[in-house]
Amino acid sequence: MSAPRFDVAGVSVSPDHYIDGRRVASGDTFACVSPIDQTHLAEIASGNAAHVDAAVSSAAQAFAAWAALGASARLPYLQRFADEVGRRAEAFATLESVDAGVLRSRMAHGVVPRAMQNITWFAEHAMTLQDRVIETPQARHLVRHDPAGVVAVITPWNSPLMLATWKIGPALACGNTVVLKAPEWAPLTSSLLADCAHEAGLPPGVLQVLQGPGAVTGAALVSDTRLARISFTGSVATARWIATAAAANLVPCSLELGGKSAFIVLADADLDAAAATAALMYRNAGQVCLAGTRLLVHADVAPAFTDKLRVLVERLVVGDPRDGQTEVGPIIHPRQLERVQGFVDRAVTAGARVLWGGTRHTFGAQYFAPTLLTDLRQHDEIVQQEVFGPVLTLQTFASDDEVVDMANGTDYGLGGVCYGDEAHAIAVAQRVRTGFLWINSFGIRDLAAPFGGTKRSGIGREGGDWSFDFFCDVKDVVVPKQPFKASFSHR
């Protein structure tokens, strides 16, 4: 790959697509700008219908050979792929911090190791899935997970590397080939991921990386009739558009969407622990779908909890995400910053009270101060809609029945947090309609466990066998235990 490259903070990156094992330029480009200080980083190749056609054609051609290898023969390729990611750990941490405003310390110590695991865990797990046997009196059922074909993976800008590998890992391990559509606002780590695939020796066509706006590149990709699966993480509005395009071709979709998760603090909660965890919701400038942004606090402990949280928030360091001391970085894009400010301004106009924050932060143009609003009603926009910024709301409740109704009272159902006596917290959690809920904790994840939401938070589950059920065609090979005699009789 000798195509022109550019330098970002000492990291060499290609601005071009990665198609059929080589870099492909484009006459159209779009600007890649850092949210930290609005520095222009590069002009990135923007894909059109011809690029999409070339990528899908290459993936379709490579599919048969990649699928035929089997899980055990694919394993060394994917282990080398993960090793290449690890070898570039510092480069990935630097790029995603500069490109997406993600905390560099979090990238180095959390995201990059997890990205490697996303590839290796699924590659190893794939070897356990073939020919599972179900014995019945009449027959032996050999249940197989056969690769589906060409998979489109579309990822968002808030955690590009982790979410790309979270989908690519199981898709490739199953024997599919993948076309990755990089996020327009943060494309650089996807490009570096293509370098890793190339150096690991993945056959041409097994992984493609396309760049460009969703309305052009994404639209051409999800409309392609040769796709077998579409896996998307992002907004509800974009998901509707993707699902409509996929429906025309009857392509199954996995959709991991937004959240408006409840953070429940029961009267018997450890308030110091609850407040410390609530402060984490400002991490990544609140641009985390899992964040428990609706603080639902028992009225008896609300004043004490709020005081404890205020002390912690006042200590939060807002600044350059490349600085190891920084805890809250920038908003990804001016358009997103305007969206966050708009939510807060409309809430205040409607009667909400700002306990802290509520305005842009003085550190830089794309920074927003950690914010908490109260004096809210359940039907208020800021209670109902995902802000995706460092903005939390606080409401109080008097009973378990009331807080369950409040927690369930939005169109979202991704995650949640509940602090309290363990048995009490579990009892409340069981009544909350959500894909998952953490008890006296936050962010504990395991690749073997299911991940996904209810209602507008998505369709399907990712992780463990659930990923393979989606990325594969599950087949039942039926072997009778007695000689079979054909008959038109019905029993």
Coordinates of C-alpha atoms in Angstrom, one line a residue:
M1 CA 0.0 0.0 0.0
S2 CA 2.2 2.8 -1.3
A3 CA -0.6 5.3 -1.8
P4 CA -0.1 8.8 -0.3
R5 CA -0.5 9.1 3.5
F6 CA -0.6 11.9 6.0
D7 CA 0.6 12.5 9.5
V8 CA -1.6 13.0 12.5
A9 CA 0.3 13.6 15.8
G10 CA 3.1 11.4 14.5
V11 CA 0.8 8.6 13.2
S12 CA 0.8 7.8 9.5
V13 CA -2.7 7.4 8.2
S14 CA -4.2 6.8 4.7
P15 CA -7.0 9.1 3.6
D16 CA -8.2 6.5 1.1
H17 CA -10.7 3.7 1.1
Y18 CA -9.5 0.1 1.5
I19 CA -11.0 -2.1 -1.2
D20 CA -9.9 -5.5 -2.4
G21 CA -6.7 -5.4 -0.4
R22 CA -5.5 -2.0 -1.6
R23 CA -6.0 1.7 -1.1
V24 CA -8.4 3.4 -3.5
A25 CA -8.6 7.2 -3.8
S26 CA -11.6 9.3 -4.7
G27 CA -12.1 12.5 -6.5
D28 CA -14.5 13.7 -3.8
T29 CA -13.2 14.4 -0.2
F30 CA -14.5 15.6 3.1
A31 CA -12.6 17.5 5.9
C32 CA -11.5 15.6 9.0
V33 CA -11.3 18.2 11.8
S34 CA -10.3 17.6 15.5
P35 CA -12.9 18.5 18.1
I36 CA -10.2 19.5 20.5
D37 CA -9.1 22.7 18.8
Q38 CA -10.7 22.6 15.3
T39 CA -7.4 21.7 13.7
H40 CA -7.9 20.5 10.1
L41 CA -6.4 17.0 10.1
A42 CA -6.8 15.8 6.6
E43 CA -9.0 15.5 3.5
I44 CA -10.6 12.1 3.5
A45 CA -11.7 10.1 0.4
S46 CA -15.5 10.2 0.1
G47 CA -17.1 7.1 -1.4
N48 CA -19.8 7.1 -4.1
A49 CA -21.9 4.3 -5.6
A50 CA -19.0 3.0 -7.7
H51 CA -16.8 2.6 -4.6
V52 CA -19.6 0.8 -2.8
D53 CA -20.1 -1.5 -5.8
A54 CA -16.4 -2.3 -5.9
A55 CA -16.2 -3.0 -2.2
V56 CA -19.3 -5.3 -2.1
S57 CA -18.2 -7.0 -5.3
S58 CA -14.8 -7.8 -3.8
A59 CA -16.4 -9.0 -0.5
A60 CA -18.8 -11.2 -2.4
Q61 CA -16.0 -12.7 -4.5
A62 CA -13.9 -13.4 -1.3
F63 CA -16.7 -14.9 0.7
A64 CA -16.7 -18.5 -0.6
A65 CA -13.0 -19.1 0.1
W66 CA -13.0 -17.3 3.5
A67 CA -16.1 -19.3 4.5
A68 CA -14.7 -22.6 3.4
L69 CA -11.6 -22.2 5.6
G70 CA -13.6 -23.1 8.7
A71 CA -13.3 -21.5 12.1
S72 CA -10.0 -23.2 13.1
A73 CA -8.2 -22.0 9.9
R74 CA -9.6 -18.5 10.3
L75 CA -8.3 -18.3 13.8
P76 CA -4.6 -17.6 13.0
Y77 CA -5.7 -14.8 10.6
L78 CA -7.8 -13.1 13.3
Q79 CA -5.2 -13.6 16.0
R80 CA -2.7 -11.8 13.8
F81 CA -5.3 -9.1 13.1
A82 CA -5.7 -8.6 16.9
D83 CA -1.9 -8.6 17.4
E84 CA -1.6 -5.8 14.8
V85 CA -4.1 -3.7 16.7
G86 CA -2.1 -4.3 19.8
R87 CA 1.1 -3.4 18.1
R88 CA -0.4 -0.1 17.1
A89 CA -2.0 0.6 20.5
E90 CA -0.3 4.0 21.0
A91 CA -1.3 5.0 17.4
F92 CA -4.9 4.0 18.0
A93 CA -5.0 5.9 21.3
T94 CA -3.5 9.0 19.7
L95 CA -5.7 9.0 16.6
E96 CA -9.0 8.4 18.3
S97 CA -8.3 11.1 20.9
V98 CA -7.4 13.7 18.3
D99 CA -10.1 12.6 15.8
A100 CA -13.1 11.9 18.2
G101 CA -12.1 13.7 21.4
V102 CA -12.1 10.5 23.4
L103 CA -9.9 10.4 26.5
R104 CA -6.5 9.1 25.5
S105 CA -6.0 7.4 28.8
R106 CA -9.3 5.5 28.3
M107 CA -8.2 4.4 24.8
A108 CA -4.8 3.1 25.9
H109 CA -6.0 1.3 29.1
G110 CA -9.5 0.2 28.1
V111 CA -10.6 0.5 24.5
V112 CA -7.5 -0.9 22.6
P113 CA -7.3 -4.1 24.8
R114 CA -11.0 -4.5 24.4
A115 CA -10.8 -4.1 20.7
M116 CA -8.2 -6.9 20.5
Q117 CA -10.4 -9.1 22.7
N118 CA -13.4 -8.4 20.4
I119 CA -11.4 -10.1 17.6
T120 CA -9.8 -13.0 19.4
W121 CA -12.6 -14.0 21.7
F122 CA -15.1 -14.4 18.9
A123 CA -12.5 -16.2 16.7
E124 CA -12.0 -18.7 19.5
H125 CA -15.6 -19.0 20.3
A126 CA -16.5 -19.7 16.7
M127 CA -14.8 -23.1 17.0
T128 CA -17.4 -24.2 19.6
L129 CA -20.5 -23.6 17.5
Q130 CA -20.5 -26.3 14.8
D131 CA -22.5 -29.5 14.9
R132 CA -24.2 -29.0 18.2
V133 CA -26.3 -32.1 18.8
I134 CA -29.9 -32.2 19.9
E135 CA -31.1 -35.7 20.6
T136 CA -34.8 -36.5 20.2
P137 CA -36.5 -39.9 20.2
Q138 CA -36.9 -39.7 16.4
A139 CA -33.7 -38.1 15.2
R140 CA -30.3 -36.5 15.9
H141 CA -30.3 -32.8 15.0
L142 CA -26.9 -31.4 14.0
V143 CA -27.3 -27.6 14.5
R144 CA -24.8 -25.6 12.5
H145 CA -23.9 -21.9 12.2
D146 CA -23.1 -21.3 8.6
P147 CA -21.7 -17.9 7.4
A148 CA -24.4 -15.7 5.9
G149 CA -22.4 -13.8 3.3
V150 CA -21.4 -10.1 2.9
V151 CA -22.0 -8.0 6.0
A152 CA -22.3 -4.2 6.1
V153 CA -21.0 -2.7 9.4
I154 CA -21.9 0.9 10.1
T155 CA -20.5 2.4 13.3
P156 CA -20.9 5.8 15.1
W157 CA -18.3 8.4 16.0
N158 CA -18.4 8.2 19.8
S159 CA -16.3 5.0 20.0
P160 CA -15.2 4.0 16.5
L161 CA -12.5 1.4 17.2
M162 CA -14.4 -0.5 19.9
L163 CA -17.7 -0.6 18.1
A164 CA -16.1 -1.5 14.8
T165 CA -14.2 -4.5 16.2
W166 CA -17.3 -5.5 18.3
K167 CA -19.1 -6.2 15.1
I168 CA -16.2 -7.1 12.7
G169 CA -14.8 -9.7 15.2
P170 CA -17.8 -12.0 15.2
A171 CA -18.8 -11.4 11.6
L172 CA -15.3 -12.4 10.3
A173 CA -15.1 -15.3 12.8
C174 CA -18.3 -16.7 11.5
G175 CA -16.8 -16.8 8.0
N176 CA -18.5 -13.7 6.5
T177 CA -16.8 -10.9 4.6
V178 CA -17.3 -7.4 5.9
V179 CA -17.7 -3.9 4.4
L180 CA -17.1 -1.3 7.2
K181 CA -18.5 2.2 6.7
A182 CA -16.4 4.5 8.8
P183 CA -18.1 7.3 10.8
E184 CA -17.8 10.6 8.9
W185 CA -17.0 12.7 11.9
A186 CA -14.3 10.3 13.1
P187 CA -12.9 8.1 10.3
L188 CA -9.2 7.8 11.2
T189 CA -9.1 4.7 13.4
S190 CA -11.2 2.8 10.8
S191 CA -8.5 3.6 8.3
L192 CA -5.8 2.3 10.6
L193 CA -7.8 -0.8 11.2
A194 CA -7.5 -1.5 7.5
D195 CA -3.7 -1.3 7.8
C196 CA -3.9 -3.9 10.6
A197 CA -6.0 -6.2 8.4
H198 CA -3.6 -5.8 5.5
E199 CA -0.5 -6.5 7.6
A200 CA -2.2 -9.5 9.3
G201 CA -2.6 -11.1 5.8
L202 CA -6.3 -11.1 5.7
P203 CA -7.1 -12.1 2.1
P204 CA -8.2 -9.3 -0.2
G205 CA -11.9 -8.7 0.0
V206 CA -12.4 -10.1 3.5
L207 CA -12.5 -6.7 5.1
Q208 CA -13.2 -3.4 3.2
V209 CA -13.3 0.1 4.7
L210 CA -15.3 2.8 3.0
Q211 CA -15.5 6.5 4.0
G212 CA -18.0 9.2 3.3
P213 CA -21.3 10.7 4.4
G214 CA -24.2 8.5 5.3
A215 CA -26.5 10.1 2.8
V216 CA -24.2 9.0 -0.1
T217 CA -21.9 6.2 0.9
G218 CA -24.1 4.7 3.5
A219 CA -27.2 4.9 1.4
A220 CA -25.5 3.1 -1.5
L221 CA -24.2 0.4 0.9
V222 CA -27.4 -0.5 2.7
S223 CA -29.3 -0.6 -0.5
D224 CA -27.1 -3.1 -2.1
T225 CA -29.0 -6.3 -3.0
R226 CA -25.9 -8.5 -2.3
L227 CA -25.8 -7.9 1.4
A228 CA -26.7 -10.7 3.7
R229 CA -26.7 -8.7 7.0
I230 CA -26.5 -5.1 8.2
S231 CA -25.2 -4.3 11.6
F232 CA -25.6 -0.7 12.8
T233 CA -25.0 1.3 15.9
G234 CA -26.3 4.9 15.9
S235 CA -29.4 7.1 16.1
V236 CA -33.0 6.0 15.9
A237 CA -33.6 8.3 12.9
T238 CA -30.8 6.7 10.9
A239 CA -31.9 3.2 11.9
R240 CA -35.3 3.9 10.5
W241 CA -33.8 4.9 7.2
I242 CA -31.5 1.9 7.1
A243 CA -34.3 -0.5 8.0
T244 CA -36.4 0.8 5.3
A245 CA -33.7 0.3 2.7
A246 CA -32.9 -3.2 4.0
A247 CA -36.6 -4.2 4.0
A248 CA -36.7 -3.7 0.3
N249 CA -34.2 -6.5 -0.1
L250 CA -35.3 -8.5 3.0
V251 CA -31.9 -8.1 4.6
P252 CA -31.8 -8.8 8.4
C253 CA -30.6 -5.9 10.5
S254 CA -29.1 -5.7 14.0
L255 CA -29.8 -2.2 15.3
E256 CA -28.1 -0.9 18.5
L257 CA -29.6 2.6 19.1
G258 CA -29.9 5.3 21.6
G259 CA -30.6 5.3 25.3
K260 CA -32.2 7.5 28.0
S261 CA -31.3 5.2 30.8
A262 CA -32.5 5.7 34.4
F263 CA -30.0 5.9 37.2
I264 CA -32.0 4.9 40.3
V265 CA -30.9 5.8 43.8
L266 CA -33.1 4.0 46.4
A267 CA -33.4 5.3 49.9
D268 CA -31.2 2.5 51.2
A269 CA -28.4 3.2 48.7
D270 CA -24.8 3.9 49.6
L271 CA -24.9 7.6 48.6
D272 CA -21.1 8.1 48.3
A273 CA -20.9 5.1 45.9
A274 CA -24.0 6.2 44.0
A275 CA -22.7 9.8 43.6
A276 CA -19.3 8.6 42.5
T277 CA -20.9 6.4 39.8
A278 CA -23.3 9.1 38.7
A279 CA -20.3 11.4 38.1
L280 CA -19.0 8.9 35.6
M281 CA -22.0 9.7 33.4
Y282 CA -20.1 12.8 32.3
R283 CA -17.4 10.6 30.8
N284 CA -16.6 11.1 27.1
A285 CA -18.6 14.4 27.5
G286 CA -21.7 12.3 28.0
Q287 CA -21.5 10.9 24.4
V288 CA -22.2 7.4 25.6
C289 CA -25.4 5.5 24.8
L290 CA -25.1 3.5 28.0
A291 CA -25.0 6.5 30.3
G292 CA -27.6 6.7 33.0
T293 CA -28.5 10.3 32.3
R294 CA -31.9 10.3 34.2
L295 CA -31.1 10.5 37.9
L296 CA -34.2 9.2 39.7
V297 CA -33.5 9.7 43.4
H298 CA -35.6 8.9 46.4
A299 CA -37.0 12.1 47.9
D300 CA -35.6 11.3 51.4
V301 CA -32.0 11.2 50.2
A302 CA -32.1 13.5 47.2
P303 CA -30.6 16.6 49.0
A304 CA -27.7 14.6 50.5
F305 CA -27.1 12.8 47.2
T306 CA -27.1 16.0 45.2
D307 CA -24.6 17.6 47.6
K308 CA -22.2 14.7 47.3
L309 CA -22.5 14.7 43.5
R310 CA -21.9 18.4 43.3
V311 CA -18.6 18.1 45.2
L312 CA -17.5 15.4 42.7
V313 CA -18.6 17.3 39.6
E314 CA -16.8 20.4 40.8
R315 CA -13.6 18.4 40.8
L316 CA -14.0 17.1 37.3
V317 CA -11.2 18.2 35.0
V318 CA -12.5 19.5 31.7
G319 CA -9.8 19.8 29.1
D320 CA -7.7 18.3 26.3
P321 CA -8.4 14.6 26.1
R322 CA -4.7 13.9 25.4
D323 CA -3.9 15.1 28.9
G324 CA -3.9 12.2 31.3
Q325 CA -5.6 14.4 34.0
T326 CA -8.6 15.2 31.8
E327 CA -11.9 13.6 32.7
V328 CA -14.3 15.4 30.4
G329 CA -13.3 16.2 26.8
P330 CA -15.0 18.0 23.9
I331 CA -18.2 17.5 22.0
I332 CA -17.5 15.8 18.7
H333 CA -18.8 18.5 16.2
P334 CA -20.2 22.0 16.2
R335 CA -23.6 20.6 15.1
Q336 CA -23.7 18.3 18.1
L337 CA -22.7 21.1 20.4
E338 CA -25.6 23.2 19.1
R339 CA -27.9 20.2 19.6
V340 CA -26.8 19.9 23.3
Q341 CA -27.2 23.6 24.0
G342 CA -30.6 23.6 22.3
F343 CA -31.9 20.8 24.6
V344 CA -30.7 22.7 27.7
D345 CA -32.1 26.1 26.5
R346 CA -35.5 24.6 25.7
A347 CA -35.7 22.9 29.1
V348 CA -34.9 26.1 31.0
T349 CA -37.5 27.9 28.9
A350 CA -40.0 25.2 29.9
G351 CA -39.3 25.7 33.6
A352 CA -36.3 23.5 34.4
R353 CA -33.8 24.7 37.0
V354 CA -30.0 24.5 36.3
L355 CA -28.2 23.1 39.4
W356 CA -24.8 23.4 37.7
G357 CA -23.5 23.9 34.2
G358 CA -26.0 24.7 31.5
T359 CA -23.6 26.5 29.2
R360 CA -20.5 26.0 27.0
H361 CA -17.3 25.5 28.9
T362 CA -14.6 28.1 28.7
F363 CA -11.8 25.6 27.9
G364 CA -12.6 25.6 24.2
A365 CA -15.1 26.2 21.4
Q366 CA -16.5 22.6 21.4
Y367 CA -16.6 22.0 25.2
F368 CA -19.8 22.0 27.2
A369 CA -19.9 22.2 31.0
P370 CA -21.1 19.2 33.0
T371 CA -24.8 20.0 33.6
L372 CA -27.6 18.9 35.9
L373 CA -31.2 20.0 35.5
T374 CA -34.1 19.5 37.9
D375 CA -37.7 20.7 38.5
L376 CA -38.8 18.5 35.6
R377 CA -41.9 16.7 34.5
Q378 CA -42.0 13.3 33.0
H379 CA -43.2 14.5 29.6
D380 CA -40.5 17.2 29.3
E381 CA -38.4 16.8 26.1
I382 CA -35.1 16.6 28.0
V383 CA -36.5 13.7 30.1
Q384 CA -37.8 11.9 27.0
Q385 CA -35.1 12.4 24.4
E386 CA -31.4 11.5 24.2
V387 CA -29.2 14.5 24.5
F388 CA -25.8 12.8 23.9
G389 CA -23.9 15.4 25.8
P390 CA -22.7 16.0 29.5
V391 CA -26.3 16.8 30.6
L392 CA -28.1 14.9 33.4
T393 CA -31.5 15.4 34.8
L394 CA -32.7 14.8 38.4
Q395 CA -36.2 13.8 39.5
T396 CA -37.4 12.5 42.8
F397 CA -39.7 9.7 43.8
A398 CA -41.5 8.4 46.9
S399 CA -42.1 4.7 46.2
D400 CA -40.8 1.7 44.2
D401 CA -44.0 1.7 42.0
E402 CA -43.4 5.4 41.2
V403 CA -39.8 5.0 40.2
V404 CA -40.5 2.0 38.1
D405 CA -43.1 4.0 36.2
M406 CA -40.7 6.8 35.7
A407 CA -37.9 4.5 34.6
N408 CA -40.2 2.9 32.1
G409 CA -41.7 6.2 31.0
T410 CA -39.7 6.8 27.8
D411 CA -39.5 5.2 24.4
Y412 CA -36.0 4.0 25.1
G413 CA -34.9 0.8 26.9
L414 CA -31.2 0.3 26.6
G415 CA -29.5 0.2 30.0
G416 CA -29.8 1.4 33.5
V417 CA -28.2 1.6 37.0
C418 CA -29.8 1.0 40.4
Y419 CA -28.1 1.7 43.7
G420 CA -29.5 0.3 46.9
D421 CA -29.6 -2.7 49.2
E422 CA -28.8 -5.5 46.7
A423 CA -32.0 -7.5 47.2
H424 CA -34.1 -4.4 47.0
A425 CA -32.2 -3.1 43.9
I426 CA -32.6 -6.4 42.1
A427 CA -36.4 -6.4 42.9
V428 CA -36.7 -3.0 41.3
A429 CA -34.5 -3.8 38.4
Q430 CA -36.5 -6.8 37.5
R431 CA -39.5 -4.5 36.8
V432 CA -37.6 -2.0 34.6
R433 CA -38.0 -2.6 30.8
T434 CA -34.5 -2.5 29.6
G435 CA -31.9 -4.6 27.8
F436 CA -29.6 -4.7 30.9
L437 CA -29.2 -2.9 34.2
W438 CA -26.3 -2.7 36.5
I439 CA -26.7 -3.1 40.3
N440 CA -24.5 -0.9 42.4
S441 CA -22.0 -0.7 39.5
F442 CA -21.6 0.6 36.0
G443 CA -20.0 -0.5 32.8
I444 CA -19.3 -4.2 33.7
R445 CA -19.3 -6.0 30.3
D446 CA -18.5 -9.5 29.2
L447 CA -18.2 -10.7 25.6
A448 CA -20.2 -13.8 26.5
A449 CA -23.2 -11.9 27.7
P450 CA -26.0 -10.4 25.6
F451 CA -26.0 -6.6 24.8
G452 CA -28.9 -4.7 23.3
G453 CA -32.0 -2.7 24.1
T454 CA -35.8 -2.8 24.1
K455 CA -38.3 -0.4 22.5
R456 CA -36.5 2.4 20.4
S457 CA -33.1 1.3 21.8
G458 CA -32.8 -1.3 19.2
I459 CA -33.5 -4.7 17.6
G460 CA -31.5 -7.8 18.4
R461 CA -28.6 -8.7 20.7
E462 CA -24.9 -8.7 20.3
G463 CA -22.3 -10.7 22.3
G464 CA -21.7 -14.4 22.8
D465 CA -23.9 -16.8 20.9
W466 CA -26.3 -13.9 20.1
S467 CA -23.8 -12.4 17.7
F468 CA -23.4 -15.7 15.9
D469 CA -27.1 -16.2 15.7
F470 CA -27.3 -12.9 13.8
F471 CA -24.2 -13.2 11.6
C472 CA -24.9 -16.8 10.7
D473 CA -27.6 -18.8 9.0
V474 CA -28.5 -21.4 11.6
K475 CA -29.1 -24.7 10.0
D476 CA -30.6 -28.0 11.4
V477 CA -29.2 -31.1 9.8
V478 CA -31.7 -33.9 10.7
V479 CA -30.5 -37.5 10.9
P480 CA -33.3 -40.1 11.6
K481 CA -32.7 -42.8 14.2
Q482 CA -34.9 -45.3 12.4
P483 CA -35.3 -46.1 8.7
F484 CA -37.6 -43.4 7.2
K485 CA -40.7 -44.5 5.3
A486 CA -42.3 -41.8 3.1
S487 CA -46.0 -41.5 3.7
F488 CA -48.8 -39.0 2.8
S489 CA -50.6 -40.0 6.0
H490 CA -50.9 -37.2 8.6
R491 CA -50.5 -37.7 12.3

